[in-house]
mmCIF file of C-alpha atoms and ligand atoms in Angstrom:
data_model
loop_
_atom_site.group_PDB
_atom_site.id
_atom_site.type_symbol
_atom_site.label_atom_id
_atom_site.label_comp_id
_atom_site.label_asym_id
_atom_site.label_seq_id
_atom_site.Cartn_x
_atom_site.Cartn_y
_atom_site.Cartn_z
ATOM 1 C CA MET A 1 -18.636 -8.048 -26.024
ATOM 2 C CA ILE A 2 -18.243 -4.670 -24.273
ATOM 3 C CA ILE A 3 -17.854 -4.777 -20.491
ATOM 4 C CA LEU A 4 -18.116 -1.774 -18.172
ATOM 5 C CA ALA A 5 -15.715 -2.603 -15.330
ATOM 6 C CA VAL A 6 -15.583 -0.995 -11.907
ATOM 7 C CA GLU A 7 -12.643 -1.072 -9.459
ATOM 8 C CA SER A 8 -12.976 0.476 -5.987
ATOM 9 C CA SER A 9 -11.113 -1.843 -3.606
ATOM 10 C CA CYS A 10 -8.716 0.719 -2.136
ATOM 11 C CA ASP A 11 -7.873 4.305 -3.016
ATOM 12 C CA GLU A 12 -8.548 4.516 -6.773
ATOM 13 C CA THR A 13 -12.028 4.823 -8.248
ATOM 14 C CA ALA A 14 -11.670 3.339 -11.712
ATOM 15 C CA VAL A 15 -14.140 2.576 -14.479
ATOM 16 C CA ALA A 16 -13.096 1.100 -17.825
ATOM 17 C CA LEU A 17 -14.718 -0.173 -20.989
ATOM 18 C CA VAL A 18 -13.080 -3.288 -22.405
ATOM 19 C CA ARG A 19 -13.945 -5.178 -25.588
ATOM 20 C CA ASP A 20 -13.607 -8.976 -25.627
ATOM 21 C CA GLY A 21 -11.207 -9.028 -22.698
ATOM 22 C CA ARG A 22 -8.175 -7.668 -24.495
ATOM 23 C CA THR A 23 -9.010 -4.299 -26.041
ATOM 24 C CA VAL A 24 -9.210 -1.364 -23.664
ATOM 25 C CA LEU A 25 -11.602 1.254 -25.043
ATOM 26 C CA SER A 26 -11.265 3.630 -22.088
ATOM 27 C CA ASP A 27 -9.896 3.632 -18.561
ATOM 28 C CA ALA A 28 -10.983 6.473 -16.250
ATOM 29 C CA ILE A 29 -9.282 6.699 -12.861
ATOM 30 C CA ALA A 30 -9.837 9.103 -9.949
ATOM 31 C CA SER A 31 -7.048 8.799 -7.417
ATOM 32 C CA GLN A 32 -7.603 9.633 -3.752
ATOM 33 C CA ILE A 33 -3.904 9.629 -2.937
ATOM 34 C CA ASP A 34 -3.722 13.387 -2.208
ATOM 35 C CA MET A 35 -6.419 13.007 0.420
ATOM 36 C CA HIS A 36 -4.817 10.000 2.175
ATOM 37 C CA THR A 37 -1.328 11.536 1.995
ATOM 38 C CA ILE A 38 -2.389 13.966 4.743
ATOM 39 C CA TYR A 39 -2.827 10.980 7.083
ATOM 40 C CA GLY A 40 0.149 8.917 5.827
ATOM 41 C CA GLY A 41 -2.064 6.010 4.774
ATOM 42 C CA VAL A 42 -5.537 5.088 3.534
ATOM 43 C CA VAL A 43 -8.363 6.122 5.868
ATOM 44 C CA PRO A 44 -11.106 3.565 5.077
ATOM 45 C CA GLU A 45 -14.136 5.773 5.679
ATOM 46 C CA ILE A 46 -12.710 8.605 3.600
ATOM 47 C CA ALA A 47 -11.949 6.087 0.838
ATOM 48 C CA SER A 48 -15.579 4.880 0.773
ATOM 49 C CA ARG A 49 -16.976 8.411 0.674
ATOM 50 C CA LYS A 50 -14.596 9.449 -2.103
ATOM 51 C CA HIS A 51 -15.587 6.389 -4.164
ATOM 52 C CA LEU A 52 -19.232 7.358 -3.746
ATOM 53 C CA GLU A 53 -18.537 10.877 -5.020
ATOM 54 C CA ALA A 54 -16.375 9.780 -7.964
ATOM 55 C CA ILE A 55 -17.923 6.586 -9.284
ATOM 56 C CA THR A 56 -20.715 8.002 -11.440
ATOM 57 C CA VAL A 57 -18.426 10.687 -12.804
ATOM 58 C CA MET A 58 -15.826 8.024 -13.741
ATOM 59 C CA ALA A 59 -18.486 5.891 -15.467
ATOM 60 C CA ASP A 60 -19.639 8.877 -17.537
ATOM 61 C CA GLN A 61 -16.014 9.726 -18.314
ATOM 62 C CA ALA A 62 -15.245 6.151 -19.411
ATOM 63 C CA LEU A 63 -18.244 6.180 -21.788
ATOM 64 C CA ALA A 64 -17.296 9.596 -23.186
ATOM 65 C CA GLN A 65 -13.636 8.566 -23.700
ATOM 66 C CA ALA A 66 -14.726 5.454 -25.575
ATOM 67 C CA GLY A 67 -17.349 7.346 -27.597
ATOM 68 C CA LEU A 68 -20.013 4.890 -26.431
ATOM 69 C CA ARG A 69 -23.472 5.127 -24.903
ATOM 70 C CA ARG A 70 -25.064 3.178 -22.061
ATOM 71 C CA GLY A 71 -26.941 0.997 -24.546
ATOM 72 C CA ASP A 72 -23.606 -0.265 -25.933
ATOM 73 C CA ILE A 73 -22.725 -1.991 -22.628
ATOM 74 C CA ASP A 74 -23.158 -5.789 -22.793
ATOM 75 C CA ALA A 75 -22.218 -6.601 -19.176
ATOM 76 C CA VAL A 76 -21.085 -4.896 -15.970
ATOM 77 C CA ALA A 77 -18.171 -6.142 -13.841
ATOM 78 C CA CYS A 78 -16.819 -5.111 -10.466
ATOM 79 C CA THR A 79 -14.155 -6.037 -7.940
ATOM 80 C CA TYR A 80 -16.084 -7.895 -5.221
ATOM 81 C CA ALA A 81 -13.064 -9.026 -3.119
ATOM 82 C CA PRO A 82 -10.566 -8.550 -1.544
ATOM 83 C CA GLY A 83 -10.197 -4.961 -0.356
ATOM 84 C CA LEU A 84 -11.334 -2.364 2.152
ATOM 85 C CA ILE A 85 -14.869 -3.559 2.633
ATOM 86 C CA GLY A 86 -16.592 -0.143 2.640
ATOM 87 C CA ALA A 87 -14.728 0.750 -0.544
ATOM 88 C CA VAL A 88 -15.524 -2.570 -2.254
ATOM 89 C CA LEU A 89 -19.224 -2.234 -1.399
ATOM 90 C CA VAL A 90 -19.493 1.114 -3.195
ATOM 91 C CA GLY A 91 -18.307 -0.473 -6.452
ATOM 92 C CA VAL A 92 -20.389 -3.627 -6.008
ATOM 93 C CA ASN A 93 -23.558 -1.674 -5.350
ATOM 94 C CA PHE A 94 -22.940 0.659 -8.273
ATOM 95 C CA ALA A 95 -22.290 -2.277 -10.621
ATOM 96 C CA LYS A 96 -25.409 -4.093 -9.405
ATOM 97 C CA SER A 97 -27.546 -1.004 -10.037
ATOM 98 C CA VAL A 98 -26.143 -0.409 -13.523
ATOM 99 C CA ALA A 99 -26.500 -4.085 -14.479
ATOM 100 C CA ALA A 100 -30.091 -4.150 -13.201
ATOM 101 C CA GLY A 101 -30.914 -0.851 -14.905
ATOM 102 C CA LEU A 102 -29.539 -1.980 -18.261
ATOM 103 C CA GLY A 103 -30.732 -5.575 -17.914
ATOM 104 C CA VAL A 104 -27.258 -7.011 -18.604
ATOM 105 C CA PRO A 105 -25.157 -9.674 -16.784
ATOM 106 C CA LEU A 106 -23.252 -8.820 -13.617
ATOM 107 C CA ILE A 107 -19.712 -10.252 -13.338
ATOM 108 C CA PRO A 108 -17.873 -10.366 -9.990
ATOM 109 C CA VAL A 109 -14.074 -10.242 -10.253
ATOM 110 C CA HIS A 110 -11.451 -11.126 -7.640
ATOM 111 C CA HIS A 111 -9.131 -8.101 -7.410
ATOM 112 C CA ILE A 112 -5.902 -10.119 -7.626
ATOM 113 C CA ARG A 113 -7.209 -12.084 -10.606
ATOM 114 C CA GLY A 114 -7.694 -8.640 -12.151
ATOM 115 C CA HIS A 115 -4.068 -7.680 -11.451
ATOM 116 C CA ILE A 116 -2.943 -10.906 -13.141
ATOM 117 C CA ALA A 117 -5.134 -10.090 -16.163
ATOM 118 C CA ALA A 118 -3.306 -6.759 -16.636
ATOM 119 C CA ASN A 119 -0.681 -8.971 -18.294
ATOM 120 C CA TYR A 120 -3.147 -10.090 -20.984
ATOM 121 C CA ILE A 121 -3.589 -6.445 -21.979
ATOM 122 C CA THR A 122 0.170 -5.823 -22.113
ATOM 123 C CA HIS A 123 1.014 -9.148 -23.810
ATOM 124 C CA PRO A 124 -1.656 -10.184 -26.340
ATOM 125 C CA ASP A 125 0.139 -13.533 -26.834
ATOM 126 C CA LEU A 126 0.049 -14.521 -23.148
ATOM 127 C CA GLU A 127 -2.223 -17.414 -22.269
ATOM 128 C CA PRO A 128 -2.380 -19.649 -19.182
ATOM 129 C CA PRO A 129 -0.890 -21.759 -17.742
ATOM 130 C CA PHE A 130 1.824 -19.692 -16.086
ATOM 131 C CA LEU A 131 3.136 -18.788 -12.671
ATOM 132 C CA CYS A 132 2.360 -15.309 -11.345
ATOM 133 C CA LEU A 133 3.976 -13.286 -8.576
ATOM 134 C CA CYS A 134 1.251 -10.986 -7.225
ATOM 135 C CA VAL A 135 2.637 -8.132 -5.141
ATOM 136 C CA SER A 136 0.558 -5.183 -4.043
ATOM 137 C CA GLY A 137 -0.175 -2.980 -1.046
ATOM 138 C CA GLY A 138 -2.355 -5.583 0.641
ATOM 139 C CA ASN A 139 -1.305 -8.928 -0.861
ATOM 140 C CA THR A 140 1.851 -10.867 -1.684
ATOM 141 C CA MET A 141 1.363 -14.303 -3.212
ATOM 142 C CA LEU A 142 2.561 -16.851 -5.725
ATOM 143 C CA VAL A 143 -0.275 -18.086 -7.893
ATOM 144 C CA ASP A 144 -0.481 -21.061 -10.218
ATOM 145 C CA VAL A 145 -2.618 -19.676 -13.063
ATOM 146 C CA LYS A 146 -3.776 -23.008 -14.463
ATOM 147 C CA ASP A 147 -6.393 -21.428 -16.673
ATOM 148 C CA TYR A 148 -8.049 -17.992 -16.990
ATOM 149 C CA THR A 149 -10.382 -18.843 -14.104
ATOM 150 C CA HIS A 150 -8.683 -21.758 -12.331
ATOM 151 C CA MET A 151 -6.002 -20.654 -9.919
ATOM 152 C CA GLU A 152 -4.191 -22.098 -6.953
ATOM 153 C CA LEU A 153 -2.326 -20.290 -4.222
ATOM 154 C CA LEU A 154 1.182 -21.778 -3.918
ATOM 155 C CA GLY A 155 2.646 -19.449 -1.319
ATOM 156 C CA ALA A 156 1.941 -16.131 0.396
ATOM 157 C CA THR A 157 3.240 -13.739 2.975
ATOM 158 C CA ARG A 158 2.644 -14.841 6.540
ATOM 159 C CA ASP A 159 2.370 -11.242 7.749
ATOM 160 C CA ASP A 160 2.803 -7.906 5.951
ATOM 161 C CA ALA A 161 2.465 -7.449 2.207
ATOM 162 C CA ALA A 162 5.542 -6.248 0.306
ATOM 163 C CA GLY A 163 3.851 -2.940 -0.603
ATOM 164 C CA GLU A 164 2.796 -2.307 2.980
ATOM 165 C CA CYS A 165 6.426 -2.778 3.990
ATOM 166 C CA PHE A 166 7.615 -0.190 1.424
ATOM 167 C CA ASP A 167 4.869 2.203 2.582
ATOM 168 C CA LYS A 168 5.684 1.955 6.310
ATOM 169 C CA VAL A 169 9.421 2.512 5.815
ATOM 170 C CA ALA A 170 8.772 5.415 3.422
ATOM 171 C CA ARG A 171 6.426 6.979 5.970
ATOM 172 C CA VAL A 172 9.147 7.024 8.630
ATOM 173 C CA LEU A 173 11.537 8.516 6.075
ATOM 174 C CA GLY A 174 8.871 11.132 5.292
ATOM 175 C CA ILE A 175 9.186 10.673 1.533
ATOM 176 C CA GLY A 176 5.492 10.338 0.680
ATOM 177 C CA TYR A 177 2.554 8.000 0.391
ATOM 178 C CA PRO A 178 2.286 5.468 -1.138
ATOM 179 C CA GLY A 179 5.958 4.899 -0.482
ATOM 180 C CA GLY A 180 6.982 2.249 -3.007
ATOM 181 C CA GLY A 181 7.545 4.645 -5.922
ATOM 182 C CA PRO A 182 9.527 7.203 -3.838
ATOM 183 C CA MET A 183 11.641 4.378 -2.290
ATOM 184 C CA ASP A 184 12.343 3.023 -5.780
ATOM 185 C CA ARG A 185 13.496 6.460 -6.990
ATOM 186 C CA LEU A 186 15.530 7.130 -3.832
ATOM 187 C CA ALA A 187 17.404 3.831 -4.339
ATOM 188 C CA ARG A 188 18.879 4.970 -7.664
ATOM 189 C CA GLY A 189 22.629 5.215 -7.397
ATOM 190 C CA GLY A 190 22.656 3.713 -3.878
ATOM 191 C CA ASP A 191 24.874 0.840 -2.729
ATOM 192 C CA ASP A 192 22.541 -2.115 -2.127
ATOM 193 C CA LYS A 193 25.089 -3.875 0.129
ATOM 194 C CA LYS A 194 25.768 -0.996 2.499
ATOM 195 C CA TYR A 195 23.110 -1.864 5.101
ATOM 196 C CA ARG A 196 22.529 -5.409 6.331
ATOM 197 C CA LEU A 197 18.852 -6.316 6.413
ATOM 198 C CA PRO A 198 17.386 -9.758 7.155
ATOM 199 C CA ARG A 199 15.946 -12.309 4.729
ATOM 200 C CA SER A 200 13.269 -14.678 6.022
ATOM 201 C CA LYS A 201 12.765 -18.413 5.838
ATOM 202 C CA VAL A 202 9.485 -20.044 6.773
ATOM 203 C CA ASP A 203 10.080 -23.569 8.086
ATOM 204 C CA ASP A 204 8.388 -26.305 6.042
ATOM 205 C CA ALA A 205 6.818 -23.736 3.689
ATOM 206 C CA PRO A 206 9.538 -22.693 1.230
ATOM 207 C CA LEU A 207 7.144 -20.663 -0.928
ATOM 208 C CA ASP A 208 5.741 -18.644 1.980
ATOM 209 C CA MET A 209 7.264 -15.273 2.756
ATOM 210 C CA SER A 210 7.545 -12.876 5.668
ATOM 211 C CA PHE A 211 8.117 -9.132 5.612
ATOM 212 C CA SER A 212 7.506 -8.096 9.217
ATOM 213 C CA GLY A 213 11.083 -8.902 10.332
ATOM 214 C CA LEU A 214 12.499 -6.888 7.447
ATOM 215 C CA LYS A 215 10.149 -3.995 8.192
ATOM 216 C CA THR A 216 11.068 -3.971 11.886
ATOM 217 C CA ALA A 217 14.804 -4.212 11.151
ATOM 218 C CA ALA A 218 14.594 -1.322 8.659
ATOM 219 C CA LEU A 219 12.575 0.849 11.064
ATOM 220 C CA ASN A 220 14.981 0.060 13.948
ATOM 221 C CA LEU A 221 17.923 1.017 11.766
ATOM 222 C CA LEU A 222 16.269 4.367 10.993
ATOM 223 C CA HIS A 223 15.266 5.067 14.614
ATOM 224 C CA ASN A 224 18.719 4.140 15.960
ATOM 225 C CA ALA A 225 20.374 6.483 13.483
ATOM 226 C CA GLN A 226 17.949 9.273 14.470
ATOM 227 C CA GLN A 227 18.619 8.748 18.188
ATOM 228 C CA LYS A 228 22.380 8.734 17.712
ATOM 229 C CA GLU A 229 22.069 11.673 15.317
ATOM 230 C CA GLU A 230 23.956 9.672 12.707
ATOM 231 C CA GLU A 231 23.439 10.595 9.111
ATOM 232 C CA LEU A 232 22.298 7.709 6.944
ATOM 233 C CA ASP A 233 23.215 7.262 3.315
ATOM 234 C CA LEU A 234 19.570 7.286 2.241
ATOM 235 C CA PRO A 235 19.986 6.098 -1.369
ATOM 236 C CA SER A 236 22.049 3.152 -0.071
ATOM 237 C CA PHE A 237 19.492 2.457 2.651
ATOM 238 C CA ALA A 238 16.668 2.427 0.054
ATOM 239 C CA ALA A 239 18.772 0.267 -2.293
ATOM 240 C CA SER A 240 19.575 -2.209 0.512
ATOM 241 C CA PHE A 241 15.898 -2.346 1.442
ATOM 242 C CA GLY A 242 14.798 -2.879 -2.178
ATOM 243 C CA ALA A 243 17.370 -5.671 -2.533
ATOM 244 C CA ALA A 244 16.047 -7.365 0.611
ATOM 245 C CA VAL A 245 12.437 -7.244 -0.659
ATOM 246 C CA SER A 246 13.523 -8.564 -4.034
ATOM 247 C CA ASP A 247 15.529 -11.382 -2.414
ATOM 248 C CA GLU A 248 12.400 -12.385 -0.532
ATOM 249 C CA LEU A 249 10.430 -12.661 -3.764
ATOM 250 C CA VAL A 250 12.564 -13.596 -6.760
ATOM 251 C CA PRO A 251 14.171 -16.882 -5.595
ATOM 252 C CA ARG A 252 10.722 -18.132 -4.557
ATOM 253 C CA VAL A 253 9.314 -17.239 -7.966
ATOM 254 C CA ILE A 254 11.998 -19.406 -9.579
ATOM 255 C CA GLU A 255 11.373 -22.222 -7.119
ATOM 256 C CA ALA A 256 7.626 -22.096 -7.771
ATOM 257 C CA ALA A 257 8.179 -22.042 -11.532
ATOM 258 C CA LYS A 258 10.304 -25.179 -11.239
ATOM 259 C CA LEU A 259 7.638 -26.809 -9.079
ATOM 260 C CA THR A 260 4.890 -26.165 -11.620
ATOM 261 C CA GLY A 261 7.123 -26.935 -14.584
ATOM 262 C CA TYR A 262 5.813 -23.883 -16.443
ATOM 263 C CA GLY A 263 8.108 -22.045 -18.802
ATOM 264 C CA LYS A 264 6.190 -18.781 -18.345
ATOM 265 C CA VAL A 265 6.363 -16.412 -15.391
ATOM 266 C CA ALA A 266 4.420 -13.170 -14.861
ATOM 267 C CA ALA A 267 4.269 -10.467 -12.216
ATOM 268 C CA ALA A 268 1.315 -8.327 -11.168
ATOM 269 C CA GLY A 269 0.261 -5.588 -8.728
ATOM 270 C CA GLY A 270 1.586 -2.198 -7.674
ATOM 271 C CA VAL A 271 4.934 -3.496 -6.383
ATOM 272 C CA SER A 272 5.629 -5.175 -9.736
ATOM 273 C CA ALA A 273 6.443 -1.622 -10.929
ATOM 274 C CA ASN A 274 9.580 -1.739 -8.753
ATOM 275 C CA SER A 275 12.683 -1.393 -10.918
ATOM 276 C CA ARG A 276 14.893 -3.608 -8.722
ATOM 277 C CA ILE A 277 12.337 -6.431 -8.626
ATOM 278 C CA ARG A 278 11.769 -6.187 -12.396
ATOM 279 C CA ARG A 279 15.498 -6.292 -13.061
ATOM 280 C CA ASP A 280 16.087 -9.243 -10.718
ATOM 281 C CA LEU A 281 13.151 -11.136 -12.246
ATOM 282 C CA GLU A 282 14.512 -10.486 -15.744
ATOM 283 C CA ARG A 283 17.963 -11.764 -14.812
ATOM 284 C CA ALA A 284 16.708 -14.819 -12.905
ATOM 285 C CA CYS A 285 14.260 -15.813 -15.643
ATOM 286 C CA GLU A 286 16.882 -15.411 -18.324
ATOM 287 C CA ARG A 287 19.299 -17.558 -16.313
ATOM 288 C CA GLU A 288 16.657 -20.277 -15.850
ATOM 289 C CA GLY A 289 15.376 -20.158 -19.429
ATOM 290 C CA LEU A 290 11.933 -18.878 -18.384
ATOM 291 C CA ARG A 291 9.876 -16.404 -20.409
ATOM 292 C CA LEU A 292 8.970 -13.380 -18.274
ATOM 293 C CA TYR A 293 5.853 -11.232 -18.691
ATOM 294 C CA LEU A 294 5.696 -7.903 -16.863
ATOM 295 C CA PRO A 295 2.700 -5.558 -16.980
ATOM 296 C CA GLN A 296 3.110 -2.057 -18.421
ATOM 297 C CA LEU A 297 3.918 0.342 -15.581
ATOM 298 C CA LYS A 298 0.566 2.104 -15.890
ATOM 299 C CA LEU A 299 -1.251 -1.225 -15.458
ATOM 300 C CA CYS A 300 0.674 -2.347 -12.337
ATOM 301 C CA GLY A 301 -1.451 -0.276 -9.954
ATOM 302 C CA ASP A 302 -5.211 -0.508 -9.540
ATOM 303 C CA ASN A 303 -7.230 0.194 -12.684
ATOM 304 C CA GLY A 304 -10.552 -0.712 -14.231
ATOM 305 C CA ALA A 305 -9.135 -2.178 -17.450
ATOM 306 C CA MET A 306 -7.676 -5.204 -15.668
ATOM 307 C CA ILE A 307 -11.070 -5.915 -14.086
ATOM 308 C CA GLY A 308 -12.771 -5.685 -17.487
ATOM 309 C CA CYS A 309 -10.197 -8.039 -18.954
ATOM 310 C CA GLN A 310 -10.567 -10.727 -16.274
ATOM 311 C CA ALA A 311 -14.357 -10.260 -16.293
ATOM 312 C CA TYR A 312 -14.526 -11.395 -19.911
ATOM 313 C CA TYR A 313 -12.927 -14.748 -19.024
ATOM 314 C CA GLU A 314 -15.110 -15.097 -15.913
ATOM 315 C CA TYR A 315 -18.138 -14.512 -18.147
ATOM 316 C CA LEU A 316 -17.010 -17.144 -20.654
ATOM 317 C CA ALA A 317 -16.630 -19.580 -17.719
ATOM 318 C CA GLY A 318 -20.202 -18.849 -16.618
ATOM 319 C CA ASN A 319 -19.182 -16.945 -13.488
ATOM 320 C CA THR A 320 -21.917 -14.326 -13.425
ATOM 321 C CA ALA A 321 -23.741 -13.226 -10.267
ATOM 322 C CA ASP A 322 -27.330 -12.408 -9.436
ATOM 323 C CA HIS A 323 -28.334 -9.298 -7.540
ATOM 324 C CA SER A 324 -27.595 -10.905 -4.165
ATOM 325 C CA LEU A 325 -23.881 -10.326 -4.877
ATOM 326 C CA ASN A 326 -22.028 -9.104 -1.798
ATOM 327 C CA GLY A 327 -18.527 -7.721 -1.276
ATOM 328 C CA PHE A 328 -15.819 -9.420 0.810
ATOM 329 C CA ALA A 329 -12.726 -8.047 2.552
ATOM 330 C CA SER A 330 -10.820 -11.248 1.864
ATOM 331 C CA ARG A 331 -11.296 -14.241 -0.374
ATOM 332 C CA ASP A 332 -9.109 -17.093 -1.610
ATOM 333 C CA ILE A 333 -7.985 -16.484 -5.186
ATOM 334 C CA GLY A 334 -8.820 -20.108 -6.001
ATOM 335 C CA GLN A 335 -12.453 -19.861 -4.936
ATOM 336 C CA GLU A 336 -14.667 -20.074 -7.986
ATOM 337 C CA ASN A 337 -18.046 -19.441 -6.403
ATOM 338 C CA TRP A 338 -18.811 -15.753 -5.722
ATOM 339 C CA LYS A 339 -21.375 -16.604 -2.983
HETATM 340 O O1 LIG B 401 -1.719 -2.833 -6.628
HETATM 341 P P1 LIG B 401 -1.764 -1.550 -5.908
HETATM 342 O O2 LIG B 401 -1.890 -0.275 -6.688
HETATM 343 O O3 LIG B 401 -2.919 -1.533 -4.856
HETATM 344 C C1 LIG B 401 -3.309 -2.654 -4.165
HETATM 345 O O4 LIG B 401 -4.113 -3.439 -4.742
HETATM 346 O O5 LIG B 401 -2.810 -2.808 -3.022
HETATM 347 O O6 LIG B 401 -0.430 -1.512 -5.033
HETATM 348 C C2 LIG B 401 -0.104 -0.413 -4.251
HETATM 349 C C3 LIG B 401 1.252 -0.673 -3.641
HETATM 350 C C4 LIG B 401 1.662 0.371 -2.619
HETATM 351 O O7 LIG B 401 2.096 -0.270 -1.452
HETATM 352 C C5 LIG B 401 2.816 1.088 -3.312
HETATM 353 O O8 LIG B 401 3.779 1.623 -2.410
HETATM 354 C C6 LIG B 401 3.393 -0.015 -4.153
HETATM 355 O O9 LIG B 401 2.260 -0.685 -4.657
HETATM 356 N N1 LIG B 401 4.241 0.477 -5.256
HETATM 357 C C7 LIG B 401 5.562 0.199 -5.358
HETATM 358 C C8 LIG B 401 6.033 0.879 -6.502
HETATM 359 N N2 LIG B 401 4.978 1.531 -7.068
HETATM 360 C C9 LIG B 401 3.890 1.270 -6.285
HETATM 361 N N3 LIG B 401 6.366 -0.537 -4.571
HETATM 362 C C10 LIG B 401 7.669 -0.615 -4.918
HETATM 363 N N4 LIG B 401 8.199 0.011 -5.986
HETATM 364 C C11 LIG B 401 7.422 0.750 -6.811
HETATM 365 N N5 LIG B 401 7.963 1.372 -7.874
#
């Protein structure tokens, strides 16, 4: 079964062709990052307009890359939640039109379920159940992946997402947008114990996280140094910050894995590209005798292939939509009904 999959929830317009959920035939991506860099963050209206300009071009490119024609498409999938709503709606409406035009099924995909599915592409042997740490620019959560389409949220951030936290600190440092990659590179060779940054604890919710205190403490540290004209050891600052983010995530991953009793742990989303978090996960999982699955770096960020992969399993579970499909800015990952 060949699925044309559309992803437009934030600042990448991506269209992929995926066969039977696990074989990526093509993956065309138009990034808007250069445009948003000017403003230091994603400007929602610009994102929507850029998706509108790029989406047809990406679909044609994905078909050309795969050497396929429109008639070869068996179903059309799209991210329908969560995301910037104007951006999501561009992809949903495009997918609805293509599905209607070709007379093929329409498959709505939850964006974070898509990120999780990036692991199926990287690891052909991976099957649920497993525990997944989902960390991106807009979401940070621990998910019990009971089955390909049955998921339960075990814990989540109470405030900022981990990626948002990286981006805000990087913006003040002036090292680029999105800031996670530049912060990761800056941290190389730094002393991760040089600057003291807080770790959070949410009372009565051990699997919930909080990043706003860490973000504020890091920004205060930077502003104080600027005001006092003190020179910071930037690699050590970035390393200390990366260690604090990782400490927020990794112990909770282990705790959640113990709670579920699963021997398999995965990570997903843009922040799962972070070298410190990957290393800490590897060490902790090895120590606890857990098998760790990490997505290929190129599949950590937003892409169409992951949507096409998850869409296949949604289709097998009967989760197709009619043409009343709408887009949503937020939606529980466990919700099985697209309406
Ligand atoms: O998954 P993603 O591409 O988009 C969303 O669905 O949000 O994640 C983007 C986020 C950004 O906040 C970006 O700074 C972060 O992923 N990111 C990283 C790294 N690469 C990307 N954060 C930390 N370390 C990285 N190496």
